Each structure stands twice: as C-alpha cells, then as structure tokens.
Amino acid sequence: MTTRSTSLAGLVIAGGYSTRFGEADKAVADLAGTPMSRRVVDRLAAVTDSVVINCREDQRSALQDALRECDLEIRFATDPIDDQGPVAGIQTGLEALDREYAAVVACDMPFVDPALFEVLLERAREHGSDGADAAVVQLEDGWYQTTQALYRTDSMAQACGETLAADDRRILAALERLEYVTIDEPTLERAGIDVQTFESIDTQDALEAAAVRLE
Ligand SMILES: Nc1nc2c(ncn2[C@@H]2O[C@H](COP(=O)(O)OP(=O)(O)OP(=O)(O)O)[C@@H](O)[C@H]2O)c(=O)[nH]1
C-alpha cells in the first residue's frame, strides 16, 4: 500500500539520446500501448503528486503529448545545454523541485515499483538526526542503482554541480559526495519489491521482450 508523501517529488530523467535504441527516442517509445515515460509517471503518482520531467527542449513536445493524460501536474525542466550527461540532467531537474526529497527515475524504467521509494524514504529518514542525503539500492552484483534512487533535493543538486565542475560525469561520483545509505537485496525482498523494478529498456529487443511479457 503506497501513500503520497508531501516531502517527496518525482524526477524523471529523459534527456539522453537513446543511441542503443536506434532512431527513436525511448522516452516516448510505446510499450504495450503506453509510452515508457507515461508508465514511469503513472507509477510515481502512487507516491507523489509533483513530477518534473528533465529532457532536451527538442523532446518536450513529444513528451507533453505522451504525458497528456497523466493524473497529476507535470512540469518540465529542460537542459540548458544538451548532451551533458545524466548528472547534468539530474541537477537541472532537481533545481526545479521544491520538496525535501526527490524520487529520481530514468525514463526507460517502466517497471519501477513506487513502494521502493517508501522504503528508501524511511531508510533515509532513520539515519542520524537530520536523515541521509540519499538512499540507494546496492544489488548483489555490487552495482548501485543510482538512476532509481532517493536524493535530498538540494544536497544532490549541489553534489551534481561539484561533480561536473570536477570534470566527472558519473552519478556515482555525485553520490559519493553525499552522506548516503544503502539497501540490499534481502531487504528489498522482505519489503516485497522485485528487482525487476530496475529493468531498463535500452534496445528495441528489450522493448519487444517486455511487450511480450505484458501481453
Ligand atoms: N538530461 C540528460 N539526461 C541524460 C543524458 N544522457 C543520459 N541521460 C538520461 O540518463 C538515463 C540513463 O542513461 P542511458 O540509459 O544511458 O540513456 P541514453 O544515454 O539515452 O541511452 P544510450 O545512448 O543508448 O546509452 C536516461 O534516462 C537518459 O535519458 C544527458 O546528456 N542529459
């Protein structure tokens, strides 16, 4: 059971060029009748009523079309300079948010489980006296799931700026500037969250396979 939190906003990052996906933009690609970004926003709507989409200006109109019927207010934060990488996109998106924490999700993760953000928010809040700046899942393979994670809005925006100023484009480098907490796979399992939440659709083959599963 999920509840909308007033201290949580959603941020969907969609400003990449989807090169592995071919000619089309995966952000608006149709997955079993619904654009991928729409699937992400619909799932975020279970935990927040405020969502920002970060993208390039040239994607905006197609994304607006794809998200027209979403049941919450959506704002756009477009990149001042294209192609600066996801850290720049996250910074741009976070700077448009006014809530304490942000549920950041890549546009190509249509199976995101909104309950994950309740678990991450609780984990962040129970840390120290002020709470953690970020809560991320670390899977058994060691990877941090930084593109489906919870960040304290102003701290992560600042960390992204510092990371880019240091000529680094890695989200992990921004995370390492923060006081962060992690959640492991057994904890996810106990919370009833399947690792499928992190599946990203990067290619046409992955899109087809996901569509078959949804039939
Ligand atoms: N704003 C912004 N977002 C980006 C940028 N590059 C990647 N992203 C986003 O970061 C997330 C993860 O990136 P990828 O899965 O590699 O997406 P991508 O770069 O579009 O895809 P590929 O070109 O196939 O690697 C996606 O949601 C992208 O939209 C960028 O330069 N600017």
Coordinates of C-alpha atoms and ligand atoms in Angstrom, one line a residue:
M1 CA 0.0 0.0 0.0
T2 CA 1.6 3.3 -1.1
T3 CA 0.8 6.8 0.1
R4 CA 1.6 10.1 -1.5
S5 CA 4.2 11.9 0.5
T6 CA 4.3 15.7 0.6
S7 CA 8.0 15.7 1.2
L8 CA 8.7 13.7 -1.9
A9 CA 8.7 14.9 -5.6
G10 CA 9.3 12.8 -8.6
L11 CA 12.0 13.5 -11.2
V12 CA 12.1 11.6 -14.5
I13 CA 15.3 12.0 -16.4
A14 CA 14.8 11.6 -20.2
G15 CA 17.5 13.8 -21.8
G16 CA 19.7 11.1 -23.3
Y17 CA 20.0 10.2 -27.0
S18 CA 18.8 6.6 -26.7
T19 CA 21.6 5.5 -29.1
R20 CA 21.2 1.8 -28.3
F21 CA 17.5 2.1 -29.1
G22 CA 18.1 3.2 -32.7
E23 CA 16.4 6.1 -34.4
A24 CA 13.5 6.5 -32.0
D25 CA 13.5 8.2 -28.6
K26 CA 13.0 5.6 -25.9
A27 CA 11.4 8.2 -23.6
V28 CA 8.3 8.2 -25.7
A29 CA 8.5 4.7 -27.2
D30 CA 5.3 2.7 -27.0
L31 CA 5.4 -0.3 -24.6
A32 CA 2.3 -2.4 -25.0
G33 CA 0.1 0.6 -25.8
T34 CA 1.6 3.1 -23.3
P35 CA 4.6 5.4 -23.7
M36 CA 7.5 4.4 -21.4
S37 CA 7.7 7.8 -19.7
R38 CA 4.0 7.7 -19.1
R39 CA 4.4 4.3 -17.4
V40 CA 7.1 5.8 -15.1
V41 CA 5.0 8.9 -14.2
D42 CA 1.9 6.7 -13.6
R43 CA 3.8 4.7 -11.1
L44 CA 5.4 7.7 -9.4
A45 CA 1.8 9.1 -9.0
A46 CA 1.3 6.5 -6.3
V47 CA 3.9 8.2 -4.0
T48 CA 3.8 11.9 -5.1
D49 CA 1.6 14.5 -6.8
S50 CA 4.5 16.5 -8.1
V51 CA 6.6 15.3 -11.0
V52 CA 9.3 17.1 -13.1
I53 CA 10.5 15.8 -16.4
N54 CA 14.1 16.6 -17.4
C55 CA 14.7 16.4 -21.1
R56 CA 16.1 18.4 -24.0
E57 CA 14.0 21.2 -25.4
D58 CA 13.6 19.3 -28.7
Q59 CA 11.9 16.3 -26.8
R60 CA 9.5 18.4 -25.0
S61 CA 6.6 18.5 -27.4
A62 CA 6.6 14.7 -27.9
L63 CA 6.8 14.1 -24.2
Q64 CA 4.0 16.5 -23.5
D65 CA 1.8 14.5 -25.9
A66 CA 2.9 11.2 -24.3
L67 CA 2.0 12.5 -20.8
R68 CA -1.1 14.5 -21.7
E69 CA -3.5 12.2 -19.8
C70 CA -1.4 11.7 -16.7
D71 CA -3.3 12.3 -13.5
L72 CA -1.0 14.8 -11.9
E73 CA 0.6 18.1 -12.6
I74 CA 3.8 17.7 -14.6
R75 CA 6.5 20.4 -15.1
F76 CA 9.4 20.3 -17.5
A77 CA 13.0 21.3 -16.7
T78 CA 14.9 21.3 -20.0
D79 CA 18.7 21.1 -20.2
P80 CA 20.3 24.5 -20.7
I81 CA 23.0 22.6 -22.7
D82 CA 22.2 19.3 -24.4
D83 CA 24.2 16.1 -24.0
Q84 CA 26.0 16.9 -20.8
G85 CA 25.1 13.5 -19.3
P86 CA 22.7 12.3 -16.6
V87 CA 24.4 14.2 -13.8
A88 CA 23.7 17.5 -15.5
G89 CA 20.1 16.3 -16.2
I90 CA 19.6 15.3 -12.6
Q91 CA 21.0 18.7 -11.5
T92 CA 18.7 20.6 -13.8
G93 CA 15.7 18.6 -12.7
L94 CA 16.4 18.9 -9.0
E95 CA 16.8 22.6 -9.3
A96 CA 13.2 22.8 -10.5
L97 CA 11.9 20.9 -7.4
D98 CA 10.8 22.4 -4.1
R99 CA 10.4 19.3 -1.9
E100 CA 12.9 17.9 0.5
Y101 CA 13.5 14.6 -1.3
A102 CA 13.3 13.5 -4.9
A103 CA 12.4 10.1 -6.3
V104 CA 14.7 10.1 -9.4
V105 CA 13.9 7.6 -12.1
A106 CA 15.2 7.1 -15.6
C107 CA 12.6 7.3 -18.3
D108 CA 13.5 3.8 -19.5
M109 CA 12.5 2.0 -16.3
P110 CA 8.8 1.3 -16.9
F111 CA 8.5 -1.3 -14.2
V112 CA 9.6 1.0 -11.4
D113 CA 7.8 -0.1 -8.1
P114 CA 6.6 3.0 -6.3
A115 CA 6.8 1.2 -3.0
L116 CA 10.6 1.3 -3.3
F117 CA 10.5 5.0 -2.6
E118 CA 8.6 4.5 0.6
V119 CA 11.3 2.0 1.7
L120 CA 14.1 4.4 0.6
L121 CA 12.5 7.4 2.3
E122 CA 12.1 5.5 5.6
R123 CA 15.7 4.4 5.4
A124 CA 16.9 7.9 4.7
R125 CA 14.8 9.4 7.5
E126 CA 16.0 7.0 10.2
H127 CA 19.7 7.9 9.5
G128 CA 21.3 10.3 12.1
S129 CA 19.4 13.3 13.4
D130 CA 18.8 15.0 10.0
G131 CA 18.3 12.0 7.8
A132 CA 20.6 10.9 4.9
D133 CA 21.2 12.9 1.7
A134 CA 20.5 9.8 -0.4
A135 CA 19.2 6.3 -0.2
V136 CA 20.1 3.8 -2.9
V137 CA 19.8 0.1 -3.6
Q138 CA 23.0 -1.9 -4.0
L139 CA 22.3 -5.1 -5.7
E140 CA 24.2 -8.3 -5.1
D141 CA 26.4 -7.7 -8.2
G142 CA 27.7 -4.6 -6.3
W143 CA 26.0 -2.0 -8.6
Y144 CA 24.4 1.0 -7.0
Q145 CA 21.0 1.7 -8.6
T146 CA 21.6 5.4 -9.0
T147 CA 19.0 6.1 -11.7
Q148 CA 16.2 4.8 -9.5
A149 CA 17.1 6.3 -6.1
L150 CA 16.1 8.8 -3.5
Y151 CA 18.1 12.0 -3.1
R152 CA 17.8 15.0 -0.9
T153 CA 16.9 17.6 -3.4
D154 CA 19.3 20.5 -2.6
S155 CA 22.2 18.3 -1.5
M156 CA 22.2 16.2 -4.6
A157 CA 21.8 19.3 -6.9
Q158 CA 24.9 20.7 -5.2
A159 CA 26.8 17.4 -5.5
C160 CA 26.0 17.2 -9.2
G161 CA 27.3 20.7 -9.8
E162 CA 30.5 20.0 -7.9
T163 CA 31.0 16.7 -9.7
L164 CA 30.6 18.3 -13.1
A165 CA 32.9 21.1 -12.1
A166 CA 35.5 18.4 -11.3
D167 CA 35.1 17.2 -14.9
D168 CA 33.4 14.0 -13.8
R169 CA 30.1 12.8 -15.3
R170 CA 29.4 9.8 -13.1
I171 CA 26.3 9.7 -10.9
L172 CA 28.3 7.5 -8.5
A173 CA 30.8 10.4 -8.1
A174 CA 28.0 12.7 -7.1
L175 CA 26.6 10.1 -4.7
E176 CA 30.0 9.8 -3.1
R177 CA 29.9 13.5 -2.2
L178 CA 26.8 12.8 -0.1
E179 CA 26.0 11.1 3.2
Y180 CA 24.2 8.2 1.8
V181 CA 22.6 5.0 3.0
T182 CA 22.1 1.8 1.1
I183 CA 19.5 -1.0 0.9
D184 CA 20.5 -4.5 -0.1
E185 CA 18.6 -7.2 -2.0
P186 CA 17.4 -9.2 1.1
T187 CA 15.9 -6.0 2.5
L188 CA 14.2 -5.4 -0.9
E189 CA 12.8 -8.9 -0.9
R190 CA 11.5 -8.6 2.7
A191 CA 9.7 -5.4 1.5
G192 CA 8.1 -7.3 -1.4
I193 CA 10.0 -5.4 -4.0
D194 CA 11.1 -7.4 -7.1
V195 CA 14.5 -6.4 -8.7
Q196 CA 12.6 -6.1 -11.9
T197 CA 11.9 -2.6 -10.7
F198 CA 15.4 -1.8 -12.0
E199 CA 15.0 -3.3 -15.5
S200 CA 15.9 -0.7 -18.1
I201 CA 14.7 -0.8 -21.7
D202 CA 17.7 0.2 -23.7
T203 CA 17.2 -1.6 -27.0
Q204 CA 14.4 -2.5 -29.4
D205 CA 14.9 -6.1 -28.4
A206 CA 14.4 -5.3 -24.8
L207 CA 11.2 -3.4 -25.6
E208 CA 9.8 -6.3 -27.6
A209 CA 10.6 -8.8 -24.8
A210 CA 8.9 -6.5 -22.3
A211 CA 5.9 -6.1 -24.5
V212 CA 5.5 -9.9 -24.8
R213 CA 5.6 -10.2 -21.1
L214 CA 2.8 -7.6 -20.7
E215 CA 0.5 -9.3 -23.2
Ligands
LIG1 N1 19.4 15.3 -19.3 C1 20.2 14.3 -19.7 N2 19.8 13.1 -19.4 C2 20.6 12.1 -19.9 C3 21.8 12.3 -20.7 N3 22.3 11.1 -21.0 C4 21.6 10.2 -20.4 N4 20.5 10.7 -19.8 C5 19.5 10.0 -19.1 O1 20.1 9.2 -18.1 C6 19.3 7.9 -18.1 C7 20.3 6.8 -18.2 O2 21.0 6.9 -19.4 P1 21.0 5.8 -20.6 O3 20.2 4.6 -20.2 O4 22.5 5.5 -21.0 O5 20.2 6.5 -21.7 P2 20.7 7.2 -23.1 O6 22.0 7.9 -22.9 O7 19.6 7.9 -23.6 O8 20.9 5.8 -24.0 P3 22.2 5.3 -24.8 O9 22.6 6.4 -25.7 O10 21.6 4.1 -25.5 O11 23.2 5.0 -23.8 C8 18.3 8.0 -19.2 O12 17.1 8.3 -18.5 C9 18.7 9.1 -20.0 O13 17.6 9.8 -20.6 C10 22.1 13.7 -21.0 O14 23.1 14.0 -21.7 N5 21.3 14.6 -20.5

